[in-house]
PDB file of C-alpha atoms in Angstrom:
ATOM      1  CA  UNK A  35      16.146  38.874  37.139  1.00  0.00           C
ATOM      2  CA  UNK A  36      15.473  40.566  40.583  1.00  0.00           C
ATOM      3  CA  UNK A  37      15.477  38.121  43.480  1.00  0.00           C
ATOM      4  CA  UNK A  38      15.443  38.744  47.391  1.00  0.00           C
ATOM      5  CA  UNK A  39      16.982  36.501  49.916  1.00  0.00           C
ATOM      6  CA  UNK A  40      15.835  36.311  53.489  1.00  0.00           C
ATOM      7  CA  UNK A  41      17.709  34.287  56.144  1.00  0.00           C
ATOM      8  CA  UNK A  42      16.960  30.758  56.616  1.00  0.00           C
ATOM      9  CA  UNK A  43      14.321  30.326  59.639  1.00  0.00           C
ATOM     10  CA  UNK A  44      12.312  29.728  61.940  1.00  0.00           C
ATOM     11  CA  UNK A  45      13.274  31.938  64.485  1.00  0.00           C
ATOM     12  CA  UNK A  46      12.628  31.578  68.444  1.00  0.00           C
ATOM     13  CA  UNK A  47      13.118  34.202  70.264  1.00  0.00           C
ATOM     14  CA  UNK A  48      11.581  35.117  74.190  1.00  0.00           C
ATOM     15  CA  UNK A  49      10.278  38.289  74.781  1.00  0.00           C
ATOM     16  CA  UNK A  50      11.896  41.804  75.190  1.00  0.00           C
ATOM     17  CA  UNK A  51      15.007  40.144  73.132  1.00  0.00           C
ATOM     18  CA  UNK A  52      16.318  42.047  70.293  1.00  0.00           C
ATOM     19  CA  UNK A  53      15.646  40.960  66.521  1.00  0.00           C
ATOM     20  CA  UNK A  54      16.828  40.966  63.102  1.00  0.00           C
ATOM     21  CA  UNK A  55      15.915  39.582  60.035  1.00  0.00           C
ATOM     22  CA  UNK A  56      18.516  39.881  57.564  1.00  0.00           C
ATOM     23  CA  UNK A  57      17.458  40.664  53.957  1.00  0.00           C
ATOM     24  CA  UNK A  58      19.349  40.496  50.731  1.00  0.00           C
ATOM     25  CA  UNK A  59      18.353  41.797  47.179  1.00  0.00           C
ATOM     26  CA  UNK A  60      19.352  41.555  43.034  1.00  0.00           C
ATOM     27  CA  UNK A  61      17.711  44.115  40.983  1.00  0.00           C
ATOM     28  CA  UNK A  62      18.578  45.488  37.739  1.00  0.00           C
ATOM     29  CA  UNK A  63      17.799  48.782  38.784  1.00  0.00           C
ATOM     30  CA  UNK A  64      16.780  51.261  41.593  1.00  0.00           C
ATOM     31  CA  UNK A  65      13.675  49.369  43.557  1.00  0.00           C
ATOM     32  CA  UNK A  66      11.463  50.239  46.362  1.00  0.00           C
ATOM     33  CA  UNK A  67      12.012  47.862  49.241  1.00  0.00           C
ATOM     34  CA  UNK A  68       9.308  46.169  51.663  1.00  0.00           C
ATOM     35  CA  UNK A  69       8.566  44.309  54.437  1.00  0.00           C
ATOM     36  CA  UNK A  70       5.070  42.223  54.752  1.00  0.00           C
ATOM     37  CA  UNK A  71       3.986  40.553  57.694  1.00  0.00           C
ATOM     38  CA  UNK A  72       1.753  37.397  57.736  1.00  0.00           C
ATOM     39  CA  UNK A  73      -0.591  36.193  60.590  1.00  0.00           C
ATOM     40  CA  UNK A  74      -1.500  33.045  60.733  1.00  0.00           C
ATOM     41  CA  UNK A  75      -4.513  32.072  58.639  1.00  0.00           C
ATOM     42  CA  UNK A  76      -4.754  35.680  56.946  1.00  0.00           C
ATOM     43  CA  UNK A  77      -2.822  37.563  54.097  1.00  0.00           C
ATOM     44  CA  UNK A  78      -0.305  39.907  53.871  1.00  0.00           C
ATOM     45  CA  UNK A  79       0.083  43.592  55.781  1.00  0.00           C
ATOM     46  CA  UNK A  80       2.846  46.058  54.765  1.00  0.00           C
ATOM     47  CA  UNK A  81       4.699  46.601  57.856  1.00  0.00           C
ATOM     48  CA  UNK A  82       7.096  49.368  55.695  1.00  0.00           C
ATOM     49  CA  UNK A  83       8.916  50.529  53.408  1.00  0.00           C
ATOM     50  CA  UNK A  84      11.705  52.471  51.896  1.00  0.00           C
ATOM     51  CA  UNK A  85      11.707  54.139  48.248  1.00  0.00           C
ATOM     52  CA  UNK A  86      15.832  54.978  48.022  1.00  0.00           C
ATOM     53  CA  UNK A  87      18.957  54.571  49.431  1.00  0.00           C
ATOM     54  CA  UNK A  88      19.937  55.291  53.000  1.00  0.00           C
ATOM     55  CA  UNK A  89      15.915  55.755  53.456  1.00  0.00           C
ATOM     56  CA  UNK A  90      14.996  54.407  56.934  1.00  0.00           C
ATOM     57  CA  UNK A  91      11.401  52.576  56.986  1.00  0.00           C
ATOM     58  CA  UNK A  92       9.560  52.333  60.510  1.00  0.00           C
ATOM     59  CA  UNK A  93       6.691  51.024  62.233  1.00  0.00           C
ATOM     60  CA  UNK A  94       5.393  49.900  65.418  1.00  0.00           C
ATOM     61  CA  UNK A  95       8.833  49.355  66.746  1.00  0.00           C
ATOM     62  CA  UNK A  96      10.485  47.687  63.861  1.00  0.00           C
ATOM     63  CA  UNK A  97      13.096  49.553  61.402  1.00  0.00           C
ATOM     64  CA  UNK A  98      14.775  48.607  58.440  1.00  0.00           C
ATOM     65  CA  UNK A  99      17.439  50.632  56.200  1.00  0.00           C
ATOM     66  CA  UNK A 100      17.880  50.940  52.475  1.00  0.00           C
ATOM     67  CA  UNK A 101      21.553  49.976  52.130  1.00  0.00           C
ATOM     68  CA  UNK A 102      22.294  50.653  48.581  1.00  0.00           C
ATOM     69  CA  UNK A 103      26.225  49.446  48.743  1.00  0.00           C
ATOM     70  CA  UNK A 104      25.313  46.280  50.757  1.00  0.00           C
ATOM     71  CA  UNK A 105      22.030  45.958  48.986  1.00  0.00           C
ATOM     72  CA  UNK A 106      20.532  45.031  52.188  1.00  0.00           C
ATOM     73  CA  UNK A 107      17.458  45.699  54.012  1.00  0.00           C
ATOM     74  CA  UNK A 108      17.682  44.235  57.207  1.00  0.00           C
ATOM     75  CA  UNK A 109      14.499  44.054  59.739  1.00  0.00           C
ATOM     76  CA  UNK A 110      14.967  44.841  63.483  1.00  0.00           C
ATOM     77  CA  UNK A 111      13.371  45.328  66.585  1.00  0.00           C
ATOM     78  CA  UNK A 112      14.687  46.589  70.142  1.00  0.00           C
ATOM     79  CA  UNK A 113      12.159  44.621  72.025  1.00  0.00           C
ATOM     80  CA  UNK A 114       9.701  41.742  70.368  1.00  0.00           C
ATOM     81  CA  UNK A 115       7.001  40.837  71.857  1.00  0.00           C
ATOM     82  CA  UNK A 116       4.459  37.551  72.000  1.00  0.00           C
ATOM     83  CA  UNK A 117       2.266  39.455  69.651  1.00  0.00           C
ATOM     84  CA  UNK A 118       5.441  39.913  66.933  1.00  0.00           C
ATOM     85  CA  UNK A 119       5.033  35.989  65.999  1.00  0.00           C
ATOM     86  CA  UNK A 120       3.970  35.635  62.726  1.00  0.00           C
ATOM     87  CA  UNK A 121       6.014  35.370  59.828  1.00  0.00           C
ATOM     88  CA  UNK A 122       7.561  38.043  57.657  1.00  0.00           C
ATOM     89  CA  UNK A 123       8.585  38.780  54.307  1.00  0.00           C
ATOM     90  CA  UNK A 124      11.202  40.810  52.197  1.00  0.00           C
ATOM     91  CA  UNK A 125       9.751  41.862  49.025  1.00  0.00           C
ATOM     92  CA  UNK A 126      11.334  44.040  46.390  1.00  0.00           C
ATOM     93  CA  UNK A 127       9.321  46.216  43.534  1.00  0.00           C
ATOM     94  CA  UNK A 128      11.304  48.204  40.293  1.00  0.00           C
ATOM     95  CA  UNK A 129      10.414  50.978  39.520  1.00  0.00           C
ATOM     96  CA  UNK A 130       7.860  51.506  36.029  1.00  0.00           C
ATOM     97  CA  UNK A 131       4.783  50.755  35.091  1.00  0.00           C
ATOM     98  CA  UNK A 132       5.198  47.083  34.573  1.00  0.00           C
ATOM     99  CA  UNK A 133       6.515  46.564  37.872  1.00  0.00           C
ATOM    100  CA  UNK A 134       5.592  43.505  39.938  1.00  0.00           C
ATOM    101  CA  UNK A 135       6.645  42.667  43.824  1.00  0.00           C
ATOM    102  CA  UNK A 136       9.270  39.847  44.461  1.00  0.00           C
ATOM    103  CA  UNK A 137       9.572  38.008  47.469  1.00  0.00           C
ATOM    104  CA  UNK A 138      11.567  36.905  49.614  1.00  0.00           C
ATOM    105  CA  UNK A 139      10.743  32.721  50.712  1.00  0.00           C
ATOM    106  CA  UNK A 140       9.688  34.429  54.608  1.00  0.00           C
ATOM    107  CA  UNK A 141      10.527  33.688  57.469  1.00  0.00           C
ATOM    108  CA  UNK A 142       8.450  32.621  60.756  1.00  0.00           C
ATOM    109  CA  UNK A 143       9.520  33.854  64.213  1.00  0.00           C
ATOM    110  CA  UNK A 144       8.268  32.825  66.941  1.00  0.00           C
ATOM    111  CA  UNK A 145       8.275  34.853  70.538  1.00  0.00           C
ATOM    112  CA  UNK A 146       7.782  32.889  73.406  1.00  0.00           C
ATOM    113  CA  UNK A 147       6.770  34.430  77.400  1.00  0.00           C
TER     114      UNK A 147
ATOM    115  CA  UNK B  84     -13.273  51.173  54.820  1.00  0.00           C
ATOM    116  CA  UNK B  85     -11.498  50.483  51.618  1.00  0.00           C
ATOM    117  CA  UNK B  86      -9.709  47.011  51.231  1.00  0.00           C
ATOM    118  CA  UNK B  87      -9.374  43.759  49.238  1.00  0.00           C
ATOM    119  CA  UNK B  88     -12.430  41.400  49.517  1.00  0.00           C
ATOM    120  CA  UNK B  89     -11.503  37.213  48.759  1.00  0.00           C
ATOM    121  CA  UNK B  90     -14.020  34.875  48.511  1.00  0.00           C
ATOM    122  CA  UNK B  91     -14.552  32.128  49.582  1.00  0.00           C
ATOM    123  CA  UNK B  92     -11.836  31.717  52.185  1.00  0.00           C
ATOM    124  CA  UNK B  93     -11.923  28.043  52.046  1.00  0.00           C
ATOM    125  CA  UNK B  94     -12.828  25.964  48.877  1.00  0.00           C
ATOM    126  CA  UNK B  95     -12.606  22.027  48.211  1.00  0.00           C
ATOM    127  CA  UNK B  96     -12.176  20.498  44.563  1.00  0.00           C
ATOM    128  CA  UNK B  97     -12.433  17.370  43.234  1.00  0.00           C
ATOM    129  CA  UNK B  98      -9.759  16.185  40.668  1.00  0.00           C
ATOM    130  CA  UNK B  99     -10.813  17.497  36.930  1.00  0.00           C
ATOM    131  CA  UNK B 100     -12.695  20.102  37.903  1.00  0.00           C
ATOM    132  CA  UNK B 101     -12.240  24.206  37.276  1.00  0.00           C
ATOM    133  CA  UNK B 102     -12.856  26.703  39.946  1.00  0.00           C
ATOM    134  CA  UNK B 103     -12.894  30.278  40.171  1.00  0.00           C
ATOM    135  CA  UNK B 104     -11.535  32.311  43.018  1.00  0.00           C
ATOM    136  CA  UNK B 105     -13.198  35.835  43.584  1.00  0.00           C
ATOM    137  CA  UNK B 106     -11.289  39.260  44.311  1.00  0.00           C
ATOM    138  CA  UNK B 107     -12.824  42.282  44.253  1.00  0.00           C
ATOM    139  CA  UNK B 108     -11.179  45.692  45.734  1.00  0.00           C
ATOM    140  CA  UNK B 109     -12.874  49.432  46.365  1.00  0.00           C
ATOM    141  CA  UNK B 110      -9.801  50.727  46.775  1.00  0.00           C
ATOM    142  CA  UNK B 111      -9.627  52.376  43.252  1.00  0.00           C
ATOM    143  CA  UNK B 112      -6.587  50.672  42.182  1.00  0.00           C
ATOM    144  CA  UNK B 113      -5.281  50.189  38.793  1.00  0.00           C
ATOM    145  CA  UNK B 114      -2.957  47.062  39.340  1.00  0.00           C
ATOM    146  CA  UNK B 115      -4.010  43.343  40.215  1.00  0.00           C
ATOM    147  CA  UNK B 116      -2.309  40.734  41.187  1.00  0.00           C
ATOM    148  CA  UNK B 117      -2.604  37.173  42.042  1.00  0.00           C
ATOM    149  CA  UNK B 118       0.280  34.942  44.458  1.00  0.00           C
ATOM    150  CA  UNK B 119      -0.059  31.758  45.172  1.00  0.00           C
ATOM    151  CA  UNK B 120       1.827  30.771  48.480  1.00  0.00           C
ATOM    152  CA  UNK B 121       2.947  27.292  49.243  1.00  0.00           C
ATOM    153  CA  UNK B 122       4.979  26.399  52.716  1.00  0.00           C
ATOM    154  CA  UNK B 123       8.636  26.733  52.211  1.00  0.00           C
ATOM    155  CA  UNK B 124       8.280  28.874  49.334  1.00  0.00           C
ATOM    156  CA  UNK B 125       7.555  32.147  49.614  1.00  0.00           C
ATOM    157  CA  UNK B 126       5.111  34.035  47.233  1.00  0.00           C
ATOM    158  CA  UNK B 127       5.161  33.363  43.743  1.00  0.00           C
ATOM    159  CA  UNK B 128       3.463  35.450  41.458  1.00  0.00           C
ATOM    160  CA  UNK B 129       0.547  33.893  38.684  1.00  0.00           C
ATOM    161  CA  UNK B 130      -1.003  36.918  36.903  1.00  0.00           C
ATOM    162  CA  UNK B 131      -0.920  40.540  37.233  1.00  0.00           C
ATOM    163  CA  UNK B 132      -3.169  43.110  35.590  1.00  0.00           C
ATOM    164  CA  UNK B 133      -2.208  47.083  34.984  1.00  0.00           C
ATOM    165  CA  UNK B 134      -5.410  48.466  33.218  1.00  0.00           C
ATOM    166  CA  UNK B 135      -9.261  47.003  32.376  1.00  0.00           C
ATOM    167  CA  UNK B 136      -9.279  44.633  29.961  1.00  0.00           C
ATOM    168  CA  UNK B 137      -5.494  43.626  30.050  1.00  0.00           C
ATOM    169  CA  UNK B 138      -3.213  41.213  31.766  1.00  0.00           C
ATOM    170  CA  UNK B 139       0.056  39.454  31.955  1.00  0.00           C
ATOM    171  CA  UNK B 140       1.730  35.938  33.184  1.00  0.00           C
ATOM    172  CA  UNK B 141       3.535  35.466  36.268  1.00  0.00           C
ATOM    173  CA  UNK B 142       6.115  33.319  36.923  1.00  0.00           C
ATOM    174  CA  UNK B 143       3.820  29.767  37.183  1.00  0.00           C
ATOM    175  CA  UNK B 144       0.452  30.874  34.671  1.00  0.00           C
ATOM    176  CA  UNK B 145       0.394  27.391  33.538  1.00  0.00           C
ATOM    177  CA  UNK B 146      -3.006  25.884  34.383  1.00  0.00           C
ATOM    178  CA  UNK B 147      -4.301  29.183  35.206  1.00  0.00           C
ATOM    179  CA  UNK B 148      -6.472  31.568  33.746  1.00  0.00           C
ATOM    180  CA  UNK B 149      -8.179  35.789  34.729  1.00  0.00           C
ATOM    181  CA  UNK B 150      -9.870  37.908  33.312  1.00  0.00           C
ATOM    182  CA  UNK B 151     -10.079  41.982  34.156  1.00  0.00           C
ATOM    183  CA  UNK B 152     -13.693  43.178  32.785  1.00  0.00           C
ATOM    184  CA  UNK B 153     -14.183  45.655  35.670  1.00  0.00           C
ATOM    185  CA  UNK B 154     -11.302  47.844  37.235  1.00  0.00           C
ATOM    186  CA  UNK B 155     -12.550  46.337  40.517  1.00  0.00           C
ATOM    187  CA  UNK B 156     -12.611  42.661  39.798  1.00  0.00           C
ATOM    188  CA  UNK B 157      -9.669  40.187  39.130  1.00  0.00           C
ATOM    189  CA  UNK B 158     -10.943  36.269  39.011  1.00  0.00           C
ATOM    190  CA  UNK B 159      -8.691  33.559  38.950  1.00  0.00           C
ATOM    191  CA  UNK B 160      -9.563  30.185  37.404  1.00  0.00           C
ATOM    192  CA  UNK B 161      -8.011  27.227  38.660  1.00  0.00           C
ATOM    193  CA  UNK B 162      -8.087  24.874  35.789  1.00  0.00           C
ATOM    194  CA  UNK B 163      -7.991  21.324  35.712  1.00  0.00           C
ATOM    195  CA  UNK B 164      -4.400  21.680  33.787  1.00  0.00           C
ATOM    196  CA  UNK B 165      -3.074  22.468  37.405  1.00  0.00           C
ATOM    197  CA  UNK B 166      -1.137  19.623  38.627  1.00  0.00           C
ATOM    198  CA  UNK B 167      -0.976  20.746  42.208  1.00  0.00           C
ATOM    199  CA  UNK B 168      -3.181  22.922  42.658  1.00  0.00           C
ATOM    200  CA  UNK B 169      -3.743  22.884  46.565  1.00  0.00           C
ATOM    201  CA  UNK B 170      -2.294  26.526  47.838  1.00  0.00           C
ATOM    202  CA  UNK B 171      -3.184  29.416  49.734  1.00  0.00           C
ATOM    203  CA  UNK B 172      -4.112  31.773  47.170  1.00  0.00           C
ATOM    204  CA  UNK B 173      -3.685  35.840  47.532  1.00  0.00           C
ATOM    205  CA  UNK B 174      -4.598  38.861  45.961  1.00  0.00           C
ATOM    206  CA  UNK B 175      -3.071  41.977  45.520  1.00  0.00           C
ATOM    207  CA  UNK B 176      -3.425  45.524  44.453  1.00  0.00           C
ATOM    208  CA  UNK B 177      -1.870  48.747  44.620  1.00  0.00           C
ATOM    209  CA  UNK B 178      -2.042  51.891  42.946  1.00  0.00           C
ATOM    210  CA  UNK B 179       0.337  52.596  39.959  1.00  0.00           C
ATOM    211  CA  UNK B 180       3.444  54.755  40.898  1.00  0.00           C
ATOM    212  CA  UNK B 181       6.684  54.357  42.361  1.00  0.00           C
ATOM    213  CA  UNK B 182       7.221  52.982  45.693  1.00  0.00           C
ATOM    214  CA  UNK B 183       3.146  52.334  46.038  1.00  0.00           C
ATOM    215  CA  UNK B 184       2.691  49.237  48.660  1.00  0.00           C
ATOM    216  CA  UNK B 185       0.389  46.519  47.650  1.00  0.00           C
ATOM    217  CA  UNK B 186      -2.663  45.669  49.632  1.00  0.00           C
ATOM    218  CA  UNK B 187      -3.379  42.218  50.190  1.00  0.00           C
ATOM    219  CA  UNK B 188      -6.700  40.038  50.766  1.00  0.00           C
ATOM    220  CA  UNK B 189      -7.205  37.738  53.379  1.00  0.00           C
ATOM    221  CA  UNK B 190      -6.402  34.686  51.126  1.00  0.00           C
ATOM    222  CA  UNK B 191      -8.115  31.697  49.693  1.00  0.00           C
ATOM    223  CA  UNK B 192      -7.734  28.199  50.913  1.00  0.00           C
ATOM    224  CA  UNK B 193      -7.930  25.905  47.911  1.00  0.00           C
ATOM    225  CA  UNK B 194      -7.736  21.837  48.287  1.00  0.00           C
ATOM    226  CA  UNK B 195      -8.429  19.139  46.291  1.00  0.00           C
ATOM    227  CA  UNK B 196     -10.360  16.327  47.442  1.00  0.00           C
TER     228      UNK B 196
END
């Protein structure tokens, strides 16, 4: 079945450093990939996405690309910030009607001053 | 604005008891979905719904139960088969089509007392 594997966390990092969140997937076929960011106490926001290989997904300073031979979709970010700490999640979803999102376990980071 | 709507965001239960968990979207969706999201462990999925009237077990639907009588509106019953049923609880929805990103709800608090 289709799984996703995220790096094992937390993460600490201090402000302005650089990030990545490495992100690993098994699907039987050709999925769309995402990343989801949780707050604390509240649910999930898509922070973005890419539909096919070599797409680039981008938002508010974080990328990620679809790496179809390395079936990768790493998270990073020039410059995090305080405001960045909350913890994120890889997600996979195949393509069809039927299709449901798989996670990856998440991972918190943490951006101190 | 258009968006997810949980209720309540915090709920108690006493051992042997059923409860129901409300989610209700004006987002015009077809798809629902319910996670249930435990430390450690990522999101796993319970039930998902494509159409009215129809839905489908996740991964852990034992000691669950939903029903989909309105397009907007996807309960989830917490029964008293749960063994561990203190979670964060989230809903989902998305419109049907490739690459569509889900739209979450602010999550539900459940614990048993």
């Amino acid at each position: 079945g289709d799984s996703v594997t995220q790096m094992e966390g937390p993460v600490t990092l201090s402000e302005e450093a650089f990030l990545t969140i490495n992100c690993t997937y098994t699907a039987t076929g050709y999925p769309s990939l995402f990343w989801y960011v949780q707050y604390p106490g509240e649910g999930l926001q898509l922070l973005l996405k890419a539909t096919k290989a070599d797409d680039k997904g981008s938002n508010k300073g974080f990328e990620a690309t679809y790496r179809k031979e390395t079936t990768s979709f790493h998270l990073e970010k020039g410059s995090v910030q305080v405001s960045d700490s909350a913890v994120y999640f890889c997600a996979l979803s195949e393509s069809g009607a039927n299709s449901k999102l798989t996670f990856g376990k998440g991972i918190t980071l943490s951006v101190r001053p | 604005d258009g968006g997810i709507t949980q209720s309540p965001k915090y709920l108690f239960r006493k051992e042997g008891q059923n409860v129901t968990l409300s989610c209700e979207q004006n987002l015009n969706h077809d798809a629902m979905y319910w996670y249930r999201q435990d430390p450690g462990q990522g999101l796993r999925l319970i039930y998902y719904s494509q159409i009215v009237n129809d839905f489908q077990k996740g991964d852990i639907a034992e000691g669950y139960s939903v029903s989909r009588e309105k397009k907007e509106s996807f309960p989830l019953t917490v029964t008293s088969a749960q063994k561990n049923p203190t979670a964060f609880y989230l809903c989902a929805s998305r419109p049907l089509g490739q690459g569509s990103g889900y739209t979450f709800g602010s999550g539900t608090r459940l614990t048993v007392v």
